Short mmCIF file of C-alpha atoms and ligand atoms in Angstrom, two decimals:
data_model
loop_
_atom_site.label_atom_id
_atom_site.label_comp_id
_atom_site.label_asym_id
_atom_site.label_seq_id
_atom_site.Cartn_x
_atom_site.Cartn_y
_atom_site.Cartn_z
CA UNK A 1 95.53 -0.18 -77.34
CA UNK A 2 97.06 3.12 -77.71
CA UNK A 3 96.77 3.76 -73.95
CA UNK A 4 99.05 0.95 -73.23
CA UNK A 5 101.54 3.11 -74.59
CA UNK A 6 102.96 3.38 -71.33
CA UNK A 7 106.96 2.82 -71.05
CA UNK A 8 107.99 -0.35 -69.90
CA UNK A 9 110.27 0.70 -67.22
CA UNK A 10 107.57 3.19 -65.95
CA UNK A 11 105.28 0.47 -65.72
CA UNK A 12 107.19 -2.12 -63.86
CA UNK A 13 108.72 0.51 -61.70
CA UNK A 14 105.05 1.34 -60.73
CA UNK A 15 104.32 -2.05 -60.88
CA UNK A 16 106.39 -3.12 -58.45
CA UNK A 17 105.95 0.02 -56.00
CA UNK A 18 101.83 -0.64 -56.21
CA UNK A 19 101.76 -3.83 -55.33
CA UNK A 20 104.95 -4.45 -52.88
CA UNK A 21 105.30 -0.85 -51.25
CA UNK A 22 101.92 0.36 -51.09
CA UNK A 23 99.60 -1.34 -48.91
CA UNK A 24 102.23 -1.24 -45.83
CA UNK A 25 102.72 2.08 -46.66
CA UNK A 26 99.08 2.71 -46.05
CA UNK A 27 98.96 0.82 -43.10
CA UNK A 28 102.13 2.77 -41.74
CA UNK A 29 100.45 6.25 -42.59
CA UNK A 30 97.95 5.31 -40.93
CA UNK A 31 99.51 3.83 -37.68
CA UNK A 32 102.26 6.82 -37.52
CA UNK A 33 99.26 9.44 -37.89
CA UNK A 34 97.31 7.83 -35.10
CA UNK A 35 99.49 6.17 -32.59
CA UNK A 36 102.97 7.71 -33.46
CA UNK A 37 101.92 11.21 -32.95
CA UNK A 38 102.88 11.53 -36.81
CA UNK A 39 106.12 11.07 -36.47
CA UNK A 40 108.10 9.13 -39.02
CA UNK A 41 111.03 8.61 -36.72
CA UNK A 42 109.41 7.11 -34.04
CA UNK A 43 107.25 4.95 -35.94
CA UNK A 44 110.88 4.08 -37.78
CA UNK A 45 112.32 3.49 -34.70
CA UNK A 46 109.43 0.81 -33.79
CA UNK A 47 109.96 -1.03 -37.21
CA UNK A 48 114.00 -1.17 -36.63
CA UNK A 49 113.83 -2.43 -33.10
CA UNK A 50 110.87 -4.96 -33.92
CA UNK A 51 111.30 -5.82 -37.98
CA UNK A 52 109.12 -7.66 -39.87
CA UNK A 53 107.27 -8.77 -36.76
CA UNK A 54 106.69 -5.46 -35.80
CA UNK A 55 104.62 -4.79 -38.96
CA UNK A 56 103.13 -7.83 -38.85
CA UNK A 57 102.07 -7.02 -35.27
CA UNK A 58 100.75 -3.62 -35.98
CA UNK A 59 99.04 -4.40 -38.77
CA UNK A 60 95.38 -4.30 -37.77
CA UNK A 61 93.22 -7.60 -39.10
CA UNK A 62 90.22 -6.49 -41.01
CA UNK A 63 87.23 -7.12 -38.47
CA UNK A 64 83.45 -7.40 -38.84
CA UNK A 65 82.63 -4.19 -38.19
CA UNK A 66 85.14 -2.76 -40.73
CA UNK A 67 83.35 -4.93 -43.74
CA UNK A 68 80.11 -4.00 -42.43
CA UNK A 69 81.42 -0.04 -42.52
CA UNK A 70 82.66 -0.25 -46.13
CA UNK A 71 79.81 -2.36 -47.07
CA UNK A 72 77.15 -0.27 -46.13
CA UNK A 73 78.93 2.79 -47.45
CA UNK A 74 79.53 0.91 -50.78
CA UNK A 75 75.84 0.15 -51.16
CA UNK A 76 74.51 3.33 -50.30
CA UNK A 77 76.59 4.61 -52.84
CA UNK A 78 76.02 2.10 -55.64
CA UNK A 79 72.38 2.56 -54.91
CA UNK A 80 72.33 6.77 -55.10
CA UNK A 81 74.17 6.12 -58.81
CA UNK A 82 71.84 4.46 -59.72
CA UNK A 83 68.48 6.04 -58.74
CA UNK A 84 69.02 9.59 -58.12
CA UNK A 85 68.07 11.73 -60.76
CA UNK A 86 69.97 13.20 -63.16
CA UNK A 87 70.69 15.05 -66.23
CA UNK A 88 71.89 12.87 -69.12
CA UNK A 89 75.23 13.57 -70.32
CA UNK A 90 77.68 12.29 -73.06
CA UNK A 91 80.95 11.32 -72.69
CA UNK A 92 83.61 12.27 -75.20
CA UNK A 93 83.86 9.69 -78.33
CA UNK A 94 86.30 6.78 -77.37
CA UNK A 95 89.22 5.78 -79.51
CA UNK A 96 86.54 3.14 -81.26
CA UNK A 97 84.28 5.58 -82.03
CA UNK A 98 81.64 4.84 -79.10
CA UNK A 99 80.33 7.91 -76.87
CA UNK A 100 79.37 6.85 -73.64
CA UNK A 101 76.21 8.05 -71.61
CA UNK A 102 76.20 9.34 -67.69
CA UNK A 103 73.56 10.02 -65.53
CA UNK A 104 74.77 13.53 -63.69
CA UNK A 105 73.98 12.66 -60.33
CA UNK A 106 76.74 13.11 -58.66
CA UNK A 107 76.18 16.89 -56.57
CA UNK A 108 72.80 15.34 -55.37
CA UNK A 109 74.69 11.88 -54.29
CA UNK A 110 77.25 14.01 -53.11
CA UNK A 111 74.55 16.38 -50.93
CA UNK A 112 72.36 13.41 -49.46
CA UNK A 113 76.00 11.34 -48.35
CA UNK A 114 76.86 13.85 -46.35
CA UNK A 115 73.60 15.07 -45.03
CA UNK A 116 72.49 11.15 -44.19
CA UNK A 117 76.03 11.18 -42.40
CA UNK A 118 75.35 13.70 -40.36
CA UNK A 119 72.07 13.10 -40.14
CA UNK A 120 72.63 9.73 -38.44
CA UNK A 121 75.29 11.20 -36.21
CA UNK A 122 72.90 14.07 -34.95
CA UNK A 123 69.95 11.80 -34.01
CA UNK A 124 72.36 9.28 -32.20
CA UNK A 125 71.69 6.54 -34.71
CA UNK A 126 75.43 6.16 -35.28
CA UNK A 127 78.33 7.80 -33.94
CA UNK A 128 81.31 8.69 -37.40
CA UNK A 129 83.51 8.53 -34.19
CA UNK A 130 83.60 4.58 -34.70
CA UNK A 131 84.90 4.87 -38.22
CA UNK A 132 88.43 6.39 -37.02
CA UNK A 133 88.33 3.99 -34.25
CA UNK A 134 88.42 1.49 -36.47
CA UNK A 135 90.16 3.07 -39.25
CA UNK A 136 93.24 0.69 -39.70
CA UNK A 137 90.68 -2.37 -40.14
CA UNK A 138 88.89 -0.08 -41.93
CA UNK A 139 91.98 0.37 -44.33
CA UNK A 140 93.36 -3.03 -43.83
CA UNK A 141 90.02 -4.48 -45.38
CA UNK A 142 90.05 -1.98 -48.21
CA UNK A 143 93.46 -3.09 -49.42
CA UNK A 144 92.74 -6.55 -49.61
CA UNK A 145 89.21 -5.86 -51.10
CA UNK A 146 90.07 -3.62 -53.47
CA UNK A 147 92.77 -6.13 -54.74
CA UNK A 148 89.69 -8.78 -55.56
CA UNK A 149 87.76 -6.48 -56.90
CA UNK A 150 90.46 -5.74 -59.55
CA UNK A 151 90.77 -9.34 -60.30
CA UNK A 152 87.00 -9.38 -61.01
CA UNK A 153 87.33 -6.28 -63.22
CA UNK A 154 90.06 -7.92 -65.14
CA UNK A 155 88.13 -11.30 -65.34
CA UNK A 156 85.23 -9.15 -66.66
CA UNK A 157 87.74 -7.28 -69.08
CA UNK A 158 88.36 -11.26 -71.01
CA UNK A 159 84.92 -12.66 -70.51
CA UNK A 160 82.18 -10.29 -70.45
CA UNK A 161 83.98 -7.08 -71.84
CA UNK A 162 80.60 -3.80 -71.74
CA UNK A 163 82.36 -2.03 -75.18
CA UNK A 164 84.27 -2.56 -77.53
CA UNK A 165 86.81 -0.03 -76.30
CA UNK A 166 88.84 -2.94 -74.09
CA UNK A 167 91.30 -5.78 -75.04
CA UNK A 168 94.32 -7.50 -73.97
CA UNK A 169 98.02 -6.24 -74.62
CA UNK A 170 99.51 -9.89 -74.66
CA UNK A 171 100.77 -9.52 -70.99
CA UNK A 172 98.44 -10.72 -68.18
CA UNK A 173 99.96 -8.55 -65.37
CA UNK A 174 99.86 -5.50 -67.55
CA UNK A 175 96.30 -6.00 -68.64
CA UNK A 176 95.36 -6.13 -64.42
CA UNK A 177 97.57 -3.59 -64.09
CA UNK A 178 96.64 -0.57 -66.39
CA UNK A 179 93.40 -2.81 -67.11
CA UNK A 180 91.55 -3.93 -69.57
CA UNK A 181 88.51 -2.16 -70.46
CA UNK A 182 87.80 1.70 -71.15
CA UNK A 183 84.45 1.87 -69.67
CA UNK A 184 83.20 -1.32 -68.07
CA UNK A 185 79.57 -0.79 -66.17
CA UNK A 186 77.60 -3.88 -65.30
CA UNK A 187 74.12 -3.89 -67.03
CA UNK A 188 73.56 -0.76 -69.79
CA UNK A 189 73.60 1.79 -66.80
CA UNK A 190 76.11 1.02 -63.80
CA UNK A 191 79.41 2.95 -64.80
CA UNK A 192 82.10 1.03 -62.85
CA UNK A 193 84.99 3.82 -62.97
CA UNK A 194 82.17 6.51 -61.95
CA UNK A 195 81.39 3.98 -58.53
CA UNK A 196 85.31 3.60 -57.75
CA UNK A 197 86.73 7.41 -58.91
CA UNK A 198 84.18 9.27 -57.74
CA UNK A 199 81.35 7.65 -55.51
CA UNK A 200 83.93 5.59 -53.66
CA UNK A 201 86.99 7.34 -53.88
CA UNK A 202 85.96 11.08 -53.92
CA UNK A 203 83.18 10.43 -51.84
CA UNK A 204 84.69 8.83 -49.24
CA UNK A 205 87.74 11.82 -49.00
CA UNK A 206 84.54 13.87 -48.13
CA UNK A 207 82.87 11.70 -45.50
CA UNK A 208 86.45 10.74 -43.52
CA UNK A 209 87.03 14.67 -43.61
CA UNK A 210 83.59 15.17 -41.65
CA UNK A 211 84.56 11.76 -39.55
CA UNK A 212 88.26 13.72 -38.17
CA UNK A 213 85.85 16.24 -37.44
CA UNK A 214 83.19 14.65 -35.63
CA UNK A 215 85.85 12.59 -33.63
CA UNK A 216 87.72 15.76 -32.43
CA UNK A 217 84.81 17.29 -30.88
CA UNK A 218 84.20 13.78 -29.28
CA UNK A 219 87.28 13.37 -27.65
CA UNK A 220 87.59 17.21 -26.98
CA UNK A 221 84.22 18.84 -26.23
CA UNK A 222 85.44 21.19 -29.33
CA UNK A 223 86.75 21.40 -32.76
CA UNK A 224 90.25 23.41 -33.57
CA UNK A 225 90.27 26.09 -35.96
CA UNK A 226 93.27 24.13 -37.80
CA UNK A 227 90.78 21.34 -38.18
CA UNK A 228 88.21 23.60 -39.26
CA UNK A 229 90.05 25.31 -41.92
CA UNK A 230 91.41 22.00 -42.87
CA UNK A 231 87.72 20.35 -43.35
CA UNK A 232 86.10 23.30 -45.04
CA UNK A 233 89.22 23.35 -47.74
CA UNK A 234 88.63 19.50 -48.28
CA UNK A 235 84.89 19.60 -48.34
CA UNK A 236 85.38 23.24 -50.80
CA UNK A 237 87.78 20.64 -53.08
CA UNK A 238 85.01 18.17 -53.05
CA UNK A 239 82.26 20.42 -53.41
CA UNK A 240 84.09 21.82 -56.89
CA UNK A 241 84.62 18.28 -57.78
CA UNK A 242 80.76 17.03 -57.76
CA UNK A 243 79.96 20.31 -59.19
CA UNK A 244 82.27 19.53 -61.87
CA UNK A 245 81.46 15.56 -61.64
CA UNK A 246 80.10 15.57 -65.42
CA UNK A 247 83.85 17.45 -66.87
CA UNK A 248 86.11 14.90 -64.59
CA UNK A 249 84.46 12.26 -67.02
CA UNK A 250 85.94 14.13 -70.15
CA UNK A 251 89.27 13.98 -68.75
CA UNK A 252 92.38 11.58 -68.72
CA UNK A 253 91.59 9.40 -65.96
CA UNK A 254 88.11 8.13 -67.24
CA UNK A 255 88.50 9.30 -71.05
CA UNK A 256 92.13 7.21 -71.14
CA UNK A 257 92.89 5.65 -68.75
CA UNK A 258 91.58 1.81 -68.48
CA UNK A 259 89.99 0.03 -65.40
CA UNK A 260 93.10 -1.30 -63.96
CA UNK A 261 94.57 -1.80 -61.02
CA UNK A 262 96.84 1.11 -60.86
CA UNK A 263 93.48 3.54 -61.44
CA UNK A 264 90.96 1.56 -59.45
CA UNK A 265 93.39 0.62 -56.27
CA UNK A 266 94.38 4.23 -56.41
CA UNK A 267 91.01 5.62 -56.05
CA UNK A 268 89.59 2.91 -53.48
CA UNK A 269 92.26 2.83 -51.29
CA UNK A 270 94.89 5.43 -52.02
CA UNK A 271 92.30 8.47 -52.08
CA UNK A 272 90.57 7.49 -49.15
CA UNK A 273 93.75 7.06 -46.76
CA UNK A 274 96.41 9.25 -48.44
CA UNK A 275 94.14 12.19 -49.40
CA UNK A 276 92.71 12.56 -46.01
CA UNK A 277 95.94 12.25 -44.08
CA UNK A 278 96.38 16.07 -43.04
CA UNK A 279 92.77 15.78 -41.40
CA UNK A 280 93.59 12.04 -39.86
CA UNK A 281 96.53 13.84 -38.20
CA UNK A 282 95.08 16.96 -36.81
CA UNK A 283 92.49 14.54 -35.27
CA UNK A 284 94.67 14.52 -31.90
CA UNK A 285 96.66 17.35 -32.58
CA UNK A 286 94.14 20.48 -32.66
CA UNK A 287 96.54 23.35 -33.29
CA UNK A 288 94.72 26.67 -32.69
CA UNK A 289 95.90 29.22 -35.56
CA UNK A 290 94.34 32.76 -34.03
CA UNK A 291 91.50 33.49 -36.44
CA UNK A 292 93.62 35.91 -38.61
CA UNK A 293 95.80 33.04 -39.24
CA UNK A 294 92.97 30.76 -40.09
CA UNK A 295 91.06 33.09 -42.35
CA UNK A 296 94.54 34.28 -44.78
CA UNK A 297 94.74 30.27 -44.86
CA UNK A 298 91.42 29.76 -45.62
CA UNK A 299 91.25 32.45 -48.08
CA UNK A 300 94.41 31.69 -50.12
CA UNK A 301 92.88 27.87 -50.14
CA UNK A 302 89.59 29.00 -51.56
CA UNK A 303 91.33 30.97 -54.10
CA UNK A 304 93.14 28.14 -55.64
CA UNK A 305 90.64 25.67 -55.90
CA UNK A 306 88.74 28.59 -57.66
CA UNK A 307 91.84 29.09 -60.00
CA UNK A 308 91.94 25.08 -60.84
CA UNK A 309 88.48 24.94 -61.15
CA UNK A 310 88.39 27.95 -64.05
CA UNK A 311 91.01 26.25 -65.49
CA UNK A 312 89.05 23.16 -66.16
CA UNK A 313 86.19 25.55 -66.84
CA UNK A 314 87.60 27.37 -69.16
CA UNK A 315 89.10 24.27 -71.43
CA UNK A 316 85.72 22.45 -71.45
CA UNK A 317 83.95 25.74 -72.42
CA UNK A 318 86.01 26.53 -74.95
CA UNK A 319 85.71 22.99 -76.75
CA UNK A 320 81.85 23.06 -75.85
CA UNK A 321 81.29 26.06 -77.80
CA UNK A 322 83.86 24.34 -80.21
CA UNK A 323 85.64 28.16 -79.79
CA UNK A 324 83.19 30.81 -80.03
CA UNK A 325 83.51 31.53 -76.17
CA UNK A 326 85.29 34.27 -74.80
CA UNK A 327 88.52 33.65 -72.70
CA UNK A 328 89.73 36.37 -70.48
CA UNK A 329 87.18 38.67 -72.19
CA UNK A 330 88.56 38.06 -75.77
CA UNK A 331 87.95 35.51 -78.46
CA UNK A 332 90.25 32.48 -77.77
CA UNK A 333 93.24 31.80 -79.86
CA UNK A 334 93.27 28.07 -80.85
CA UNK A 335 95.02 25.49 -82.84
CA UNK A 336 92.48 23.19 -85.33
CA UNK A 337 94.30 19.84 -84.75
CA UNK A 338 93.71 16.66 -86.75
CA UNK A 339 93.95 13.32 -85.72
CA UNK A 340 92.91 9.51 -86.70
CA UNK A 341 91.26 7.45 -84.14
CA UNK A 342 91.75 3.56 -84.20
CA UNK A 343 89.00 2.76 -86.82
CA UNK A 344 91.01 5.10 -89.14
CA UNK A 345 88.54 8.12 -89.25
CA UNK A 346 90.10 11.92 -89.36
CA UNK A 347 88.79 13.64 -86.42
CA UNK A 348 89.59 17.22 -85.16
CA UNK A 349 89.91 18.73 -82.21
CA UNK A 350 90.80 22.50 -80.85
CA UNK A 351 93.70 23.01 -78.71
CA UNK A 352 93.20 26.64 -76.45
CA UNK A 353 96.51 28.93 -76.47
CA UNK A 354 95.46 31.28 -74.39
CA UNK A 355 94.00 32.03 -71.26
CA UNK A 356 95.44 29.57 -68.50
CA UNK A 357 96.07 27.50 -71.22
CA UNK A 358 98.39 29.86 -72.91
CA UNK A 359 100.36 30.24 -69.60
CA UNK A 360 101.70 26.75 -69.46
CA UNK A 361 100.57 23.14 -71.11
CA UNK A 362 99.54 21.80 -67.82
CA UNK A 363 98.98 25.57 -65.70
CA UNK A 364 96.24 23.91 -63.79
CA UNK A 365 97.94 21.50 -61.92
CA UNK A 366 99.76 24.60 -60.01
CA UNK A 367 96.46 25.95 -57.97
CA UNK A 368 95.82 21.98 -57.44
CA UNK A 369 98.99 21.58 -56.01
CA UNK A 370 98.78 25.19 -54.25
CA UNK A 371 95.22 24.32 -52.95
CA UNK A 372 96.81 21.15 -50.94
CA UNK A 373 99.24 22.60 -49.38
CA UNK A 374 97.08 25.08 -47.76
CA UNK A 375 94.69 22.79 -46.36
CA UNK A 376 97.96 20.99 -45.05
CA UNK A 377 99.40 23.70 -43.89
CA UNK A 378 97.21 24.34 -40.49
CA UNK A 379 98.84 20.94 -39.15
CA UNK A 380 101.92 23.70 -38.92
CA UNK A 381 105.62 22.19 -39.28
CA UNK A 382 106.15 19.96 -36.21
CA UNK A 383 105.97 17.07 -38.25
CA UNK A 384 106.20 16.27 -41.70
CA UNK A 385 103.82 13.67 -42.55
CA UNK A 386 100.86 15.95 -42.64
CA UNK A 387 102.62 17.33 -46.45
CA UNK A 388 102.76 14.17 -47.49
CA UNK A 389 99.61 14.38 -49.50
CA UNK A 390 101.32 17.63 -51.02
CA UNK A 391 104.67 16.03 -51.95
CA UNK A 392 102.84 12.90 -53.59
CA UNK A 393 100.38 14.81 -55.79
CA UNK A 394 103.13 16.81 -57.49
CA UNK A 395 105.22 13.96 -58.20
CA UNK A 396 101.81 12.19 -59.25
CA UNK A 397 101.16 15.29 -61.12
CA UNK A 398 104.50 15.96 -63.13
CA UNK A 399 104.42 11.93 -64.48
CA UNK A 400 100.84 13.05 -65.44
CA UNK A 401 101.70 15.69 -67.70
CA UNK A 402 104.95 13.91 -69.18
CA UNK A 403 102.28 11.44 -69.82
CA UNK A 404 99.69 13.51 -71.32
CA UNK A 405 102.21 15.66 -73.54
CA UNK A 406 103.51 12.13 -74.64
CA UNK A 407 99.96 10.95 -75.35
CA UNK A 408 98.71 14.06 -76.92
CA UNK A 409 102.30 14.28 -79.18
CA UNK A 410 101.44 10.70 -80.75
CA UNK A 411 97.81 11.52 -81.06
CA UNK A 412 98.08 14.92 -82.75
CA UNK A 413 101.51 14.92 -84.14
CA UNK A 414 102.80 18.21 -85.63
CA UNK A 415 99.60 20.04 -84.14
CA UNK A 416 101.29 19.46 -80.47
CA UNK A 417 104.66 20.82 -81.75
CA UNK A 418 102.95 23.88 -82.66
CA UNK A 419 101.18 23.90 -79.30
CA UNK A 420 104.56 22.95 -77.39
CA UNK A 421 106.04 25.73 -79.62
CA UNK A 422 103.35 28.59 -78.58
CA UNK A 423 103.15 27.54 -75.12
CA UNK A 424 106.56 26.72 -74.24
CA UNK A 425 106.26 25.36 -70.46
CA UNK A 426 104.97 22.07 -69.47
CA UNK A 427 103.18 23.43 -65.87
CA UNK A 428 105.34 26.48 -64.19
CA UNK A 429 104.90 29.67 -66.52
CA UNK A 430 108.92 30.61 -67.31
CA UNK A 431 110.23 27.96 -65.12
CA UNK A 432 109.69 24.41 -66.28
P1 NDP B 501 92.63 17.25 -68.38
O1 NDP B 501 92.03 15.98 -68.91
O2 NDP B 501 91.72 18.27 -67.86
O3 NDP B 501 93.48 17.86 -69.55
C1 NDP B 501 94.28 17.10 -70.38
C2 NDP B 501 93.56 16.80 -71.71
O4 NDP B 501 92.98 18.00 -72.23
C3 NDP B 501 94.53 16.33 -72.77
O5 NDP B 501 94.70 14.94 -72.69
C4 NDP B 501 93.84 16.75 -74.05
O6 NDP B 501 92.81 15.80 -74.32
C5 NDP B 501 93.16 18.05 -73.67
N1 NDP B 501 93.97 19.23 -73.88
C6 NDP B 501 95.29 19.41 -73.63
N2 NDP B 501 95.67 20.65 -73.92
C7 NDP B 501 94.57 21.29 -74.37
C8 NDP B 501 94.33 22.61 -74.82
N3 NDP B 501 95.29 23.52 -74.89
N4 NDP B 501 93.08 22.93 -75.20
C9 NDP B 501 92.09 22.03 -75.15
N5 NDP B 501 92.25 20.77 -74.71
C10 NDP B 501 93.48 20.40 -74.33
O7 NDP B 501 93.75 16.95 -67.32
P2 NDP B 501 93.65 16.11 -65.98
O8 NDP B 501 92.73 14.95 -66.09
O9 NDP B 501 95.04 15.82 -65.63
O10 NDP B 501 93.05 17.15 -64.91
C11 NDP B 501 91.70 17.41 -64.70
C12 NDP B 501 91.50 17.99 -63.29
O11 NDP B 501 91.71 16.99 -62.29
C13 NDP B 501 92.48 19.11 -62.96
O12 NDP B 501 91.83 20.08 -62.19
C14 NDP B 501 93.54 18.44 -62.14
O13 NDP B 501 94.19 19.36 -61.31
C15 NDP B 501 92.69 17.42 -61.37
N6 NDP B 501 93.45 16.26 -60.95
C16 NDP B 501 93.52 15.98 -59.61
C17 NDP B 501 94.22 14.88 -59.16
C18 NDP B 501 94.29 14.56 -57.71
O14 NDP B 501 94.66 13.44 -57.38
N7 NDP B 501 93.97 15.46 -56.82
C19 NDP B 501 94.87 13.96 -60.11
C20 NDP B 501 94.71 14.36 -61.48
C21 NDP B 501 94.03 15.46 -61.88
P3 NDP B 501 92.19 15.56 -75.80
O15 NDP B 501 92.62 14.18 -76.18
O16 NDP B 501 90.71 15.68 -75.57
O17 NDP B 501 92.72 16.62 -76.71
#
């Protein structure tokens, strides 16, 4: 259970946040982005003239329609994972010693979501225009759905547990929490964490980026070149990421982190409302930029997805090749690093030291970070809900590199010093 290494303070704290704060704060986003013209002080305002009541009021019910909407969506989903084609692809080797198998389907799944979309939307069939107006059900449903569905995953985790990379830390709220089991799939061949991360989650940051589109030109006759710089950066983002579906399952969030709550919440209902927000906003506020303005946005976008996407590139390639690769045009240095997995076998791995990897420990998460403020950015600075997407991935992203230095220290020992040693800075080259 050496992923349960998590502090205990960090995990209550988290704890507590995820289940208390959360889904209002969802709701709230959602409401103050909508109906509050994005603006935290009136929506503020509403809550301390009306209190509990008010949020009770404003809270929208999950409806019919919204179940059907997420149903449908789930099942189309769930039903390209499994029978779209695709290459077959190994996972890295578990703790225990298992590898597990993918089916790389996720740029075609990715492809025939969006064209079916807007497919349906072009022939009249169905109008994406519905989904924001019925967003907040849409979201209210998701947060009490998603909740059951982690209480079946963590009822699977005890009784019917796919690997034997999963088990029980003594404590039942931290085993729902950080979860249970490392890769749980139902049957040999239906990868639950591939359905919620990416089919669900990442798929459906995609889809409610072309919805905020669709409904602007509904309600307007036309779509701003804010939103349109703002949906092309999302839908570039999402583009890299199916690309790239097959490396996002060699890293932390599928290769360490378990099923839980915390991962599987996150990505069902935290991706889809939080990660959209700048587009949910611009939906009835169509800024026009000037097309000079758009394009140096759109431009310095593009160029840091690209950067985070070499990045991840360039690490994968380089243990791929197991080092004989060429990084910026020159053999790689590297570190040969030893460790010993669970089952008490001596494993190595290489660690890169140069490239973007010799820049900082955790370089990439700078372009990431970059790459989300510029498709924020065309919302402009009358409000600052819009950056909150910004603001939460860097906190989200500085716990994840304390957390991965932390892991990687007790997995590789004095290996990591050397690392930490070489490449002095944790993410900002000469600053932190
Ligand atoms: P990665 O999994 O890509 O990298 C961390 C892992 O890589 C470590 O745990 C270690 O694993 C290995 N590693 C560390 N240093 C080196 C090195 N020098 N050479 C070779 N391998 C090394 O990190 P993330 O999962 O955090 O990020 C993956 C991508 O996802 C990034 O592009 C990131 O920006 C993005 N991301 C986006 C988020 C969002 O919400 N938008 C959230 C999180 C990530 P090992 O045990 O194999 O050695």
């Amino acid at each position: 259970m050496t992923e349960l290494a998590h502090s205990p303070i960090f995990t209550y704290a988290s704890m507590i946040i995820l289940f208390t704060l959360c889904p209002p704060f969802v709701i709230l986003l959602w409401y103050t982005l909508a109906h509050q013209d994005g603006s935290v002080t009136q929506t503020y305002g509403f809550l301390l003239e009306n209190g509990v009541q008010g949020l009770i009021d404003l809270w929208p019910r999950p409806t019919a329609i919204a179940w059907r909407i997420i149903f449908c969506y789930a099942a189309f989903e769930a039903t390209l994972q499994l029978l779209l084609p695709g290459k077959r692809v190994e996972g890295p080797i578990s703790p225990t010693g298992n590898r597990p198998v993918y089916k790389a389907n996720g740029m075609a799944a990715y492809f025939v979501t969006l064209a079916t979309y807007i497919g349906l939307w072009w022939f009249g069939i169905f109008n994406p225009a519905v989904v924001y107006d019925h967003l907040g059900e849409i979201f209210s449903a998701l947060v009490f759905g998603s909740l059951v569905f982690c209480v079946l995953l963590y009822v699977k985790g005890h009784v019917a547990p796919s690997s034997s990379d999963s088990g029980s830390c003594g404590n039942l709220l931290i085993d729902f929490y950080w979860g249970m089991e490392l890769y749980p799939r139902i049957g040999k061949n239906f990868d639950i964490k591939v359905f919620t991360n990416c089919r669900f989650g990442m798929m459906s940051w995609a889809v409610l980026a072309v919805t905020y589109c669709i409904k602007q030109y509904e309600t307007n006759g036309k779509v701003s070149d804010s939103m349109l710089v703002n949906t092309i950066l999302m839908l570039v983002y999402i583009t890299k990421f199916f690309w790239w579906e097959a490396g996002y399952w060699n890293t932390m969030d599928i290769a360490h982190d378990r099923a839980g709550f915390y991962i599987c919440w996150g990505c069902m209902v935290w991706v889809p409302c939080v990660y959209t927000s700048p587009g949910m906003y611009l939906v009835n506020h169509p800024v026009e930029l000037g097309t000079q303005l758009a394009i140096s946005i759109l431009v310095a976008g593009i160029l840091c997805i690209y950067i985070n996407y070499d990045c991840d590139r360039q690490r994968q390639e380089f243990r791929r090749t197991n080092g004989k690769c060429s990084v910026w045009g020159k053999a790689p240095s590297k570190i040969v690093a030893t460790y010993t997995t669970t089952a008490g076998e001596t494993k190595t791995s290489l660690l890169l030291t140069s490239g973007w990897w010799g820049m900082a420990r955790h370089f990439h998460y700078v372009p990431e970070i970059l790459g989300s403020f510029f498709w924020s950015v065309p919302a402009l600075f009358s409000n600052f809900l819009p950056y909150f997407y910004v603001l939460h991935l860097t906190i989200m992203l500085v716990d994840r590199a304390m957390r991965d230095d932390d892991r990687c220290r007790s997995k590789y020992g004095k290996y990591w010093k050397l690392y930490c040693e070489k490449v002095r800075y944790r993410i900002i080259p000469g600053i932190y």
